[in-house]
Amino acid sequence: MSSPTAPAEGGTRSGEVADGSGDERGRLAGALYWVRVGTYTLASLLALSLLMVGTVAVIAEVKGTWHWAIHLESTISYMGILMGGLLALLVPLLLVSLSARVVYDV
């Protein structure tokens, strides 16, 4: 009888698979973990930028001055550029993450 930490007769520990596919699947799962982290981070930045534009819009509406209208216009302009860049990164990451869930079931 062997101990649980000692290698079994086939050279593997109990509960381990002898072929190399487990290692590849582990690397794939690790890589997809970081894809999901990137996706969630970019989605959070997108939500925060929309929240910021909405906040400036509410302040501009309440104040009603030309000064805050200029702030709103510039905020929308800069956030439009930022959101375009975020979406350019977010859409491919989301597609990779979703397709990996379907194909590899990770």
Short mmCIF file of C-alpha atoms in Angstrom, two decimals:
data_model
loop_
_atom_site.label_atom_id
_atom_site.label_comp_id
_atom_site.label_asym_id
_atom_site.label_seq_id
_atom_site.Cartn_x
_atom_site.Cartn_y
_atom_site.Cartn_z
CA MET A 1 0.00 0.00 0.00
CA SER A 2 1.44 3.39 -0.96
CA SER A 3 1.04 6.74 0.77
CA PRO A 4 -1.07 9.45 -0.89
CA THR A 5 2.01 11.58 -1.51
CA ALA A 6 4.14 8.83 -3.02
CA PRO A 7 3.95 8.16 -6.76
CA ALA A 8 1.65 5.30 -7.79
CA GLU A 9 2.74 2.36 -9.91
CA GLY A 10 2.26 4.24 -13.18
CA GLY A 11 4.56 7.06 -12.06
CA THR A 12 1.75 9.49 -11.27
CA ARG A 13 0.23 10.45 -7.97
CA SER A 14 -3.24 9.25 -7.12
CA GLY A 15 -5.84 11.43 -8.81
CA GLU A 16 -3.47 12.72 -11.49
CA VAL A 17 -3.74 11.97 -15.16
CA ALA A 18 -0.70 10.43 -16.83
CA ASP A 19 -1.00 12.23 -20.18
CA GLY A 20 0.17 15.79 -20.83
CA SER A 21 -3.25 17.22 -21.69
CA GLY A 22 -3.88 18.22 -18.08
CA ASP A 23 -0.90 20.59 -18.16
CA GLU A 24 -2.08 22.19 -21.41
CA ARG A 25 -5.59 22.56 -20.03
CA GLY A 26 -4.15 24.20 -16.91
CA ARG A 27 -2.21 26.71 -19.01
CA LEU A 28 -5.31 27.43 -21.06
CA ALA A 29 -7.36 27.96 -17.92
CA GLY A 30 -4.67 30.28 -16.55
CA ALA A 31 -4.55 32.30 -19.75
CA LEU A 32 -8.34 32.55 -19.90
CA TYR A 33 -8.37 33.69 -16.28
CA TRP A 34 -6.27 36.71 -17.28
CA VAL A 35 -8.48 37.32 -20.33
CA ARG A 36 -11.49 37.45 -18.01
CA VAL A 37 -9.66 39.77 -15.58
CA GLY A 38 -8.84 42.10 -18.48
CA THR A 39 -12.42 41.95 -19.73
CA TYR A 40 -13.89 42.78 -16.33
CA THR A 41 -11.36 45.57 -15.78
CA LEU A 42 -12.09 47.20 -19.13
CA ALA A 43 -15.84 46.85 -18.59
CA SER A 44 -15.48 48.51 -15.18
CA LEU A 45 -13.50 51.39 -16.70
CA LEU A 46 -16.19 51.78 -19.37
CA ALA A 47 -18.93 51.90 -16.72
CA LEU A 48 -17.01 54.42 -14.63
CA SER A 49 -16.43 56.67 -17.64
CA LEU A 50 -20.14 56.58 -18.47
CA LEU A 51 -20.87 57.45 -14.86
CA MET A 52 -18.49 60.39 -15.05
CA VAL A 53 -20.09 61.74 -18.23
CA GLY A 54 -23.51 61.40 -16.63
CA THR A 55 -22.35 63.23 -13.51
CA VAL A 56 -20.94 66.14 -15.51
CA ALA A 57 -24.15 66.22 -17.56
CA VAL A 58 -26.30 66.47 -14.44
CA ILE A 59 -24.10 69.22 -13.00
CA ALA A 60 -24.21 71.12 -16.31
CA GLU A 61 -28.00 70.82 -16.41
CA VAL A 62 -28.41 72.00 -12.82
CA LYS A 63 -25.98 74.91 -13.14
CA GLY A 64 -27.21 75.91 -16.58
CA THR A 65 -24.23 78.14 -17.35
CA TRP A 66 -22.10 78.26 -20.47
CA HIS A 67 -19.08 77.37 -18.35
CA TRP A 68 -20.50 73.97 -17.42
CA ALA A 69 -21.75 73.46 -20.96
CA ILE A 70 -18.12 73.75 -22.11
CA HIS A 71 -17.09 71.24 -19.43
CA LEU A 72 -19.77 68.84 -20.64
CA GLU A 73 -18.74 69.23 -24.27
CA SER A 74 -15.06 68.58 -23.56
CA THR A 75 -15.86 65.67 -21.23
CA ILE A 76 -18.01 64.02 -23.87
CA SER A 77 -15.30 64.54 -26.46
CA TYR A 78 -12.51 63.02 -24.36
CA MET A 79 -14.66 60.21 -22.99
CA GLY A 80 -15.75 59.36 -26.53
CA ILE A 81 -12.12 58.80 -27.46
CA LEU A 82 -11.51 56.78 -24.28
CA MET A 83 -14.64 54.66 -24.75
CA GLY A 84 -13.74 53.97 -28.37
CA GLY A 85 -10.35 52.67 -27.28
CA LEU A 86 -11.86 50.63 -24.46
CA LEU A 87 -14.40 49.07 -26.78
CA ALA A 88 -11.70 48.29 -29.35
CA LEU A 89 -9.98 46.22 -26.65
CA LEU A 90 -13.08 44.94 -24.88
CA VAL A 91 -14.94 43.41 -27.81
CA PRO A 92 -12.14 41.01 -28.91
CA LEU A 93 -11.43 40.02 -25.29
CA LEU A 94 -15.11 39.29 -24.74
CA LEU A 95 -15.30 37.23 -27.92
CA VAL A 96 -12.22 35.20 -26.92
CA SER A 97 -13.63 34.61 -23.45
CA LEU A 98 -17.05 33.52 -24.68
CA SER A 99 -15.72 31.31 -27.47
CA ALA A 100 -13.29 29.62 -25.05
CA ARG A 101 -16.17 28.84 -22.72
CA VAL A 102 -18.07 27.20 -25.57
CA VAL A 103 -15.19 25.38 -27.26
CA TYR A 104 -13.00 24.37 -24.33
CA ASP A 105 -15.60 24.43 -21.52
CA VAL A 106 -13.19 26.20 -19.17
#
